[in-house]
Amino acid sequence: MTEAADARTSVAVLASLPTEEFVAGIEAAAVRFDAATYPQRELPARDWAALTGAGVLLPVLPVEYGGRGSHVEMCRVVEVLAERNLAVAVHTAIVTGLALRPVVRWAGEETKREVLPLFAAPVAPTAGFASTEPGCGSAMSGLTTTFEEVEGGYRIRGRKHWQALSATASWWVVVAKRDRDGGREYGWFVVERGDGFRTSERYEALGLKVIDYGVNDIDAIVPAHRRIDVGAGDLSSMVDIYLSGRALISALACGFLRRLAREARAYADARRVGRSPLSAIGFVRHRLEAVDAAHTVCAALDHYVRTRLDLTADLTPAFPCIQAVKIVATELMVSSANHYQQLAGGEGYRNGSPTNIAAQAFLDSRVFTVFDGTNDLLGQQLAQHCLDRSPGRSLSAFLADWEPTAPAVPAHGLDLRFLDRELAQEHLVLAGRAIAYTFAAARVLQWARESGADADRARRAAAFLRADIDRVRVEFDLLDDLAPGS
Ligand SMILES: Cc1cc2nc3c(=O)[nH]c(=O)nc-3n(C[C@H](O)[C@H](O)[C@H](O)COP(=O)(O)OP(=O)(O)OC[C@H]3O[C@@H](n4cnc5c(N)ncnc54)[C@H](O)[C@@H]3O)c2cc1C
């Protein structure tokens, strides 16, 4: 057989494997990317080919395009990768969850036929998602990239920045605006780099070194069929496109924290302080408990996303729940990396330490509360969403009754009455966090019930979530103490 025929056969075999065998293959391919040994530098094309050859892109691609079309496997692939190397998992999640999913969900047949087979091949290109601009991150109203109709298609002009895979991705999903007749329309386009997508500056990011970032100047003409029908052209109808990346973070967090919990404990057992192991110190044990609890919570969030959501379908109805998943999972990633680094002492501040990966874990996880929608904004949106649905009753009464949070309120004895007041912007951000942690407490109950998990493990995780909610109450008091005239 020729090499090309071999490759076709291997893809066909991968596409038809049972899930467990398929995921085992990804696990085997991930070993060489282990964070303890894999260099912190841009992922070389041959290493991306090793991942695509193992099938990391197949779950997002429909069966009729040579893929596996599987929501559960999209989650499992990034979870498995995140346990080995968080940055490699993010690289994959960007291509699948952020860039290819919109093509699969909204592109017409002509664009799908043009693009998707490239990604089903064993040596596949990469793709990115271009929304953020130098003057427009959290608020889409600041978008300046424009589109206009020209003969045969659309011309898109503008500047984006901070895109993952800025200089290396061959295909892009780009958002632009058109202002006319006093109104604004948002348009989404599938753009090939050669259409006029140029990286004019490279950024040096603090972590996630396998991914390249930069400034991207766009002056592209794309054929008409490459406009994708994401929504009615207004902000509210295109929420779905931003939700898949946030939902996938639960799987990333679950894999990442499984490893951190395991390695933090092993480090603390192996390291001697005087005649005793580090883990004999009470406060070190408390830090280890916090990391274990974070892993448990993220396992519960991952269970929720896997069993209750479907990344291949419309995620809009799950908007508030996905905001909560993103807020809690990312805050726990950052706080756990901090615990791990602290208890690894000076060795935890050393890149390439032979005893731990704490420095890299810290740098790679830090940005999670910022990107994919900064957590502060997501908190505000979550609180506003709940307020809008509770006219005539208090927020605490709404949360005690609302399906995503209700079970946690009596089960964990939560008193959320501190939320029942006039909520200024700063209160909304904090209230959103309290709602997110209440949601997570309900997911821990659900996960424990459905997975038969150890009840004590669930109880301990819930105790940490309760403390997080209490901290929001204390911050409300602090805001009052600091208010002018108080
Ligand atoms: C490593 C990395 C990868 C990224 N990948 C991509 C990508 O692939 N594609 C892409 O398009 N973009 C990407 N981004 C951009 C990212 O999504 C934005 O940085 C993010 O949305 C925040 O926008 P901004 O940087 O403009 O911050 P700003 O909008 O300037 O906000 C700065 C800070 O202000 C505060 N803030 C803002 N709004 C509120 C609010 N309502 N309440 C309280 N506080 C608030 C928050 O603390 C926020 O972090 C990436 C960024 C990074 C750093």
XYZ file of C-alpha atoms and ligand atoms in Angstrom:
539
model
C 0.000 0.000 0.000
C 1.140 3.594 -0.612
C 1.692 5.984 2.308
C -1.474 7.930 1.390
C -3.538 4.760 1.308
C -2.062 3.730 4.664
C -3.064 7.062 6.158
C -6.611 6.767 4.786
C -6.915 3.304 6.280
C -5.674 4.450 9.673
C -8.211 7.301 9.751
C -11.010 4.926 8.779
C -9.945 2.566 11.568
C -9.828 5.406 14.123
C -13.245 6.634 13.058
C -14.797 3.255 13.769
C -13.150 2.302 17.078
C -15.295 1.900 20.201
C -14.943 4.928 22.532
C -12.734 3.267 25.157
C -10.258 2.046 22.555
C -10.251 5.409 20.836
C -9.562 7.261 24.108
C -6.869 4.715 25.028
C -5.131 5.608 21.765
C -5.201 9.302 22.688
C -3.812 8.430 26.116
C -0.950 6.539 24.516
C -0.194 9.409 22.127
C -0.265 11.919 24.999
C 2.552 10.256 26.958
C 5.319 11.956 24.978
C 3.796 15.384 25.726
C 4.106 14.974 29.485
C 4.578 18.375 31.152
C 7.506 17.079 33.200
C 9.624 16.537 30.103
C 8.011 18.178 27.079
C 9.751 21.438 26.098
C 7.935 24.694 26.756
C 7.957 26.005 23.221
C 5.647 26.305 20.249
C 4.251 22.950 19.259
C 6.149 21.785 16.157
C 4.039 20.704 13.184
C 5.282 17.113 13.478
C 4.027 16.915 17.067
C 0.633 18.313 16.076
C 0.620 15.626 13.378
C 1.236 12.998 16.079
C -1.879 14.242 17.873
C -4.076 14.520 14.787
C -2.799 11.109 13.678
C -4.089 9.737 16.997
C -7.473 11.305 16.205
C -7.767 14.321 18.559
C -9.863 16.229 16.006
C -12.188 13.387 15.049
C -14.779 13.826 17.840
C -15.791 17.304 16.628
C -16.083 16.230 12.984
C -19.344 14.674 11.801
C -19.317 11.024 10.795
C -20.108 11.923 7.178
C -16.858 13.926 7.054
C -14.749 11.099 8.451
C -15.099 12.090 12.084
C -16.736 10.588 15.161
C -19.274 13.342 15.938
C -19.163 12.807 19.666
C -19.755 15.313 22.441
C -18.523 12.942 25.150
C -15.315 12.226 23.268
C -14.659 15.940 22.703
C -14.624 16.240 26.498
C -12.636 13.076 27.118
C -9.888 13.922 24.627
C -9.083 17.254 26.252
C -9.360 15.771 29.742
C -6.829 13.061 28.898
C -4.488 15.591 27.286
C -4.830 18.057 30.195
C -3.663 15.445 32.654
C -0.438 15.136 30.641
C -0.003 18.716 29.506
C -2.501 21.523 30.050
C -1.129 23.668 27.224
C -1.367 20.851 24.670
C -4.948 20.246 25.791
C -5.792 23.941 25.346
C -4.206 23.875 21.882
C -6.502 20.989 20.934
C -9.610 22.487 22.574
C -9.153 25.694 20.594
C -9.110 23.862 17.301
C -12.047 21.606 18.189
C -14.286 23.602 20.556
C -13.666 27.127 19.308
C -12.735 26.912 15.630
C -14.138 23.722 14.063
C -17.382 23.499 16.028
C -18.747 26.716 14.409
C -17.903 25.362 10.961
C -19.640 22.074 11.745
C -22.679 23.774 13.297
C -23.291 26.737 11.048
C -21.390 26.509 7.750
C -23.156 25.566 4.537
C -22.309 22.349 2.707
C -19.905 24.063 0.316
C -17.730 25.398 3.158
C -17.933 22.120 5.034
C -16.785 20.183 1.975
C -13.939 22.644 1.503
C -12.712 22.688 5.110
C -13.688 19.635 7.143
C -11.955 16.879 5.134
C -8.643 18.713 5.700
C -9.116 18.267 9.438
C -10.165 14.620 9.185
C -6.826 13.792 7.575
C -4.110 12.192 9.744
C -1.856 15.217 9.169
C -4.278 18.079 9.745
C -3.781 21.840 9.844
C -4.767 24.048 12.807
C -7.566 26.599 13.087
C -8.261 29.528 15.394
C -11.026 31.802 16.626
C -10.692 35.553 16.135
C -12.940 37.761 18.221
C -10.746 39.909 20.531
C -9.301 43.178 19.273
C -6.852 45.608 20.874
C -9.767 47.880 21.803
C -12.421 45.205 22.263
C -12.157 42.307 24.688
C -14.912 42.082 27.259
C -17.461 44.268 25.457
C -18.363 43.468 21.844
C -19.678 47.004 21.385
C -16.063 48.118 20.824
C -15.590 45.840 17.779
C -13.967 47.693 14.859
C -13.357 44.930 12.303
C -15.826 45.476 9.465
C -17.291 43.474 6.644
C -18.885 44.646 3.425
C -20.351 42.885 0.451
C -18.156 42.888 -2.662
C -18.502 41.092 -5.948
C -18.433 37.359 -5.284
C -18.270 37.590 -1.511
C -17.234 39.749 1.413
C -14.317 41.981 2.282
C -13.272 41.875 5.961
C -10.944 44.494 7.340
C -9.620 45.048 10.841
C -7.169 44.079 13.524
C -7.453 41.258 16.066
C -5.066 40.228 18.819
C -4.341 37.527 21.377
C -5.668 34.785 19.104
C -4.369 31.352 20.075
C -2.309 30.010 17.136
C -2.090 33.521 15.671
C 0.873 32.905 13.397
C 0.389 29.214 12.738
C -3.304 28.466 12.132
C -4.287 28.063 8.495
C -8.029 28.601 8.987
C -9.945 31.149 11.046
C -13.414 31.835 12.310
C -13.636 35.645 12.379
C -16.303 38.028 13.655
C -16.823 41.447 12.055
C -19.528 44.109 12.072
C -21.476 46.154 9.559
C -23.060 49.434 10.689
C -25.819 50.728 8.440
C -29.242 52.341 8.619
C -28.529 53.221 12.254
C -28.240 49.544 13.189
C -25.421 47.084 13.640
C -25.103 43.584 12.250
C -22.440 41.048 13.306
C -21.171 38.601 10.711
C -19.073 35.445 11.113
C -16.756 34.189 8.398
C -14.505 31.235 7.716
C -11.240 32.725 6.505
C -8.199 30.967 5.108
C -4.902 32.628 6.035
C -4.118 33.164 2.351
C -7.360 35.169 1.937
C -5.637 38.034 3.784
C -4.996 37.107 7.428
C -1.522 38.371 8.399
C 0.250 38.187 11.758
C 2.048 41.515 12.152
C 3.453 41.054 15.666
C 4.166 38.144 17.978
C 3.371 38.272 21.693
C 5.379 36.522 24.354
C 2.833 34.967 26.695
C 3.600 34.195 30.339
C 2.538 30.559 30.066
C 0.885 28.108 27.630
C 4.110 28.250 25.635
C 3.089 25.586 23.118
C 0.579 28.085 21.690
C 1.635 31.178 19.729
C -0.097 34.566 20.120
C 0.098 37.934 18.410
C -1.547 40.766 16.497
C -3.433 39.852 13.354
C -4.190 42.289 10.561
C -7.040 41.248 8.348
C -7.783 42.509 4.878
C -9.444 39.502 3.341
C -11.851 38.758 0.571
C -13.801 35.583 1.197
C -16.321 33.885 -1.090
C -19.977 34.424 -0.178
C -20.492 30.815 0.936
C -17.941 31.269 3.727
C -20.212 33.532 5.726
C -21.650 31.326 8.452
C -25.094 31.704 9.859
C -24.320 31.916 13.585
C -27.408 33.866 14.587
C -29.676 36.662 13.512
C -26.725 39.073 13.440
C -27.290 40.513 16.904
C -25.357 39.795 20.089
C -28.023 37.808 21.910
C -28.508 35.323 19.064
C -24.831 34.393 18.862
C -24.182 33.468 22.487
C -23.832 29.794 21.580
C -20.547 30.316 19.711
C -18.852 31.579 22.884
C -20.168 28.823 25.154
C -18.458 25.685 23.858
C -14.946 26.770 24.870
C -16.198 27.641 28.349
C -18.009 24.311 28.747
C -14.908 22.355 27.678
C -12.926 23.999 30.479
C -14.575 21.587 32.923
C -12.803 18.689 31.189
C -9.509 20.577 31.053
C -9.800 21.401 34.751
C -10.721 17.837 35.677
C -7.661 16.311 33.962
C -5.317 19.055 35.150
C -6.470 18.878 38.781
C -6.401 15.075 38.894
C -2.692 15.323 38.215
C -2.098 18.249 40.555
C -3.881 16.499 43.427
C -1.850 13.333 42.856
C 1.506 15.058 42.411
C 1.084 17.597 45.202
C 0.411 14.747 47.622
C 3.325 12.669 46.325
C 5.624 15.680 46.604
C 4.523 16.396 50.164
C 5.039 12.741 51.140
C 8.503 12.562 49.585
C 9.907 15.889 50.782
C 11.463 15.792 54.263
C 11.313 18.779 56.574
C 13.544 17.872 59.487
C 12.832 14.245 60.301
C 9.251 14.235 59.031
C 7.633 14.438 55.619
C 6.120 17.749 54.563
C 2.736 16.061 54.605
C 2.978 15.642 58.394
C 2.487 19.409 58.772
C -1.142 20.304 59.473
C -1.339 23.305 57.182
C 0.306 21.434 54.318
C -2.411 18.816 54.744
C -4.980 21.607 54.600
C -3.555 22.799 51.279
C -3.640 19.222 49.968
C -7.288 18.963 51.070
C -8.056 22.141 49.112
C -6.507 20.709 45.939
C -8.343 17.394 46.431
C -11.603 19.294 46.905
C -10.959 21.337 43.764
C -10.438 18.131 41.810
C -13.665 16.679 43.175
C -15.649 19.807 42.251
C -14.225 19.825 38.727
C -14.945 16.105 38.336
C -18.553 16.967 39.238
C -18.659 19.862 36.747
C -17.145 17.623 34.074
C -19.777 14.971 34.837
C -22.471 17.624 34.424
C -21.088 18.852 31.088
C -20.664 15.324 29.762
C -24.062 14.035 30.822
C -26.332 17.106 30.599
C -24.924 19.162 27.722
C -24.225 18.457 24.088
C -21.456 20.398 22.381
C -22.766 19.273 19.002
C -26.083 21.060 19.644
C -27.330 24.496 20.749
C -25.825 25.422 24.128
C -27.767 28.678 24.529
C -30.311 27.263 27.038
C -27.372 26.307 29.288
C -25.959 29.863 29.251
C -26.123 30.491 33.030
C -24.866 27.007 33.901
C -21.904 27.281 31.526
C -20.978 30.698 32.954
C -20.979 29.038 36.394
C -18.893 26.090 35.173
C -16.284 28.440 33.710
C -16.075 30.663 36.788
C -15.706 27.841 39.313
C -13.470 25.510 37.275
C -10.987 28.253 36.396
C -10.828 29.757 39.881
C -10.134 26.298 41.295
C -7.411 25.668 38.714
C -5.644 28.886 39.664
C -6.014 28.445 43.435
C -4.873 24.800 43.269
C -1.810 25.668 41.181
C -1.031 28.293 43.808
C -1.332 25.741 46.648
C 0.869 23.274 44.794
C 3.520 25.875 44.076
C 3.488 27.119 47.664
C 3.976 23.682 49.162
C 6.715 22.846 46.664
C 8.692 25.768 48.139
C 11.701 27.014 46.155
C 11.559 23.945 43.916
C 8.081 25.062 42.875
C 9.545 28.267 41.482
C 11.960 26.416 39.245
C 11.183 25.804 35.589
C 12.178 22.268 34.681
C 12.510 21.095 38.294
C 13.034 17.314 38.353
C 10.720 16.974 41.370
C 7.550 18.816 40.363
C 5.686 20.712 37.613
C 4.361 23.446 39.924
C 5.998 26.394 38.150
C 4.586 25.388 34.792
C 1.185 24.509 36.252
C 1.010 27.949 37.813
C 1.954 29.824 34.636
C -0.210 27.677 32.346
C -3.336 27.949 34.487
C -3.149 31.625 35.437
C -4.846 32.955 32.310
C -7.928 30.748 32.624
C -9.841 33.302 34.708
C -9.100 35.922 32.040
C -9.610 34.346 28.619
C -12.774 32.901 27.088
C -14.709 35.690 28.831
C -13.124 37.274 31.879
C -14.636 35.737 35.027
C -15.637 39.092 36.485
C -17.835 39.852 33.504
C -19.260 36.318 33.466
C -20.164 36.691 37.151
C -22.001 39.925 36.451
C -23.883 38.332 33.553
C -24.818 35.291 35.632
C -26.202 37.397 38.482
C -28.114 39.612 36.038
C -29.556 36.527 34.333
C -30.941 35.300 37.666
C -32.229 38.729 38.687
C -34.065 39.087 35.376
C -35.874 35.832 36.132
C -36.869 36.682 39.666
C -39.143 39.723 39.488
C -41.296 40.079 42.575
C -39.204 37.794 44.731
C -35.844 37.865 46.385
C -32.746 36.463 44.714
C -32.241 33.982 47.558
C -35.826 32.703 47.129
C -35.217 32.354 43.375
C -31.984 30.389 43.922
C -33.697 28.110 46.450
C -36.178 27.237 43.720
C -34.099 27.369 40.515
C -33.249 23.884 39.264
C -29.473 24.497 38.735
C -28.961 25.701 42.326
C -31.996 24.523 44.358
C -30.718 21.144 45.637
C -27.619 22.706 47.179
C -29.470 25.213 49.348
C -31.050 22.828 51.891
C -28.456 20.064 51.462
C -25.555 22.319 52.414
C -27.514 24.639 54.694
C -26.732 27.659 52.505
C -28.034 31.022 53.675
C -28.019 33.280 50.616
C -30.155 36.070 52.083
C -27.184 38.446 51.992
C -27.883 38.656 48.234
C -31.330 40.189 48.842
C -30.564 43.873 48.447
C -29.870 46.516 45.866
C -26.996 45.108 43.818
C -24.532 47.606 42.340
C -22.137 46.442 39.608
C -19.527 45.298 42.129
C -22.179 43.319 44.001
C -23.370 41.709 40.783
C -19.878 40.352 40.044
C -19.647 38.885 43.536
C -23.251 37.637 43.526
C -22.468 35.827 40.262
C -19.595 34.105 42.006
C -21.845 33.028 44.898
C -24.410 31.695 42.415
C -21.659 29.845 40.524
C -20.398 28.191 43.710
C -23.942 27.257 44.715
C -24.423 25.715 41.269
C -21.175 23.754 41.771
C -22.354 22.515 45.175
C -25.505 21.165 43.498
C -23.369 19.459 40.838
C -21.272 17.764 43.530
C -24.471 16.279 44.984
C -25.585 15.140 41.538
C -22.170 13.636 40.706
C -21.958 11.804 44.040
C -25.448 10.349 43.545
C -24.906 9.302 39.930
C -21.324 8.082 40.081
C -21.501 6.311 43.436
C -18.574 8.408 44.636
C -17.349 8.337 48.193
C -19.824 10.437 50.240
C -17.064 11.825 52.446
C -15.150 13.085 49.418
C -18.281 14.912 48.246
C -18.917 16.326 51.723
C -15.392 17.734 51.979
C -15.617 19.336 48.531
C -18.946 20.924 49.451
C -17.417 22.320 52.652
C -14.854 24.220 50.567
C -17.611 25.541 48.273
C -19.584 26.729 51.296
C -16.494 28.603 52.508
C -16.190 30.229 49.051
C -19.793 31.423 49.317
C -19.129 32.737 52.833
C -16.205 34.730 51.471
C -18.589 36.476 49.064
C -20.796 37.422 52.017
C -17.751 38.852 53.809
C -16.830 40.831 50.670
C -20.348 42.287 50.611
C -19.724 43.503 54.187
C -16.371 44.898 53.125
C -17.965 46.828 50.267
C -20.453 48.313 52.750
C -17.655 49.251 55.169
C -15.794 51.004 52.399
C -18.806 52.717 50.803
C -18.614 56.535 50.793
C -20.386 57.967 53.848
C -20.358 54.696 55.793
C -3.596 33.449 26.619
C -4.776 34.097 25.957
C -5.450 33.419 24.957
C -6.505 34.021 24.277
N -7.096 33.364 23.227
C -7.981 34.049 22.460
C -8.467 33.486 21.231
O -8.124 32.360 20.852
N -9.306 34.234 20.467
C -9.709 35.485 20.825
O -10.448 36.115 20.078
N -9.295 36.031 22.000
C -8.421 35.362 22.799
N -7.934 35.918 23.953
C -8.451 37.212 24.393
C -9.273 37.092 25.660
O -10.498 36.442 25.420
C -9.430 38.500 26.242
O -8.154 38.887 26.725
C -10.469 38.554 27.340
O -11.763 38.385 26.815
C -10.440 39.880 28.093
O -10.468 40.959 27.194
P -9.363 42.108 27.319
O -8.023 41.464 27.362
O -9.604 43.119 26.274
O -9.614 42.714 28.763
P -10.526 43.965 29.152
O -11.831 43.904 28.449
O -9.699 45.194 29.028
O -10.776 43.643 30.691
C -9.667 43.688 31.614
C -10.156 43.303 32.983
O -11.124 44.263 33.402
C -12.015 43.661 34.301
N -13.376 43.741 33.785
C -13.806 43.862 32.501
N -15.153 43.863 32.473
C -15.589 43.742 33.748
C -16.862 43.683 34.378
N -17.994 43.787 33.683
N -16.879 43.542 35.719
C -15.757 43.474 36.440
N -14.538 43.542 35.912
C -14.445 43.660 34.585
C -11.615 42.183 34.408
O -10.788 42.016 35.517
C -10.865 41.965 33.114
O -9.989 40.870 33.196
C -6.911 35.315 24.653
C -6.252 35.985 25.696
C -5.180 35.401 26.330
C -4.458 36.179 27.382
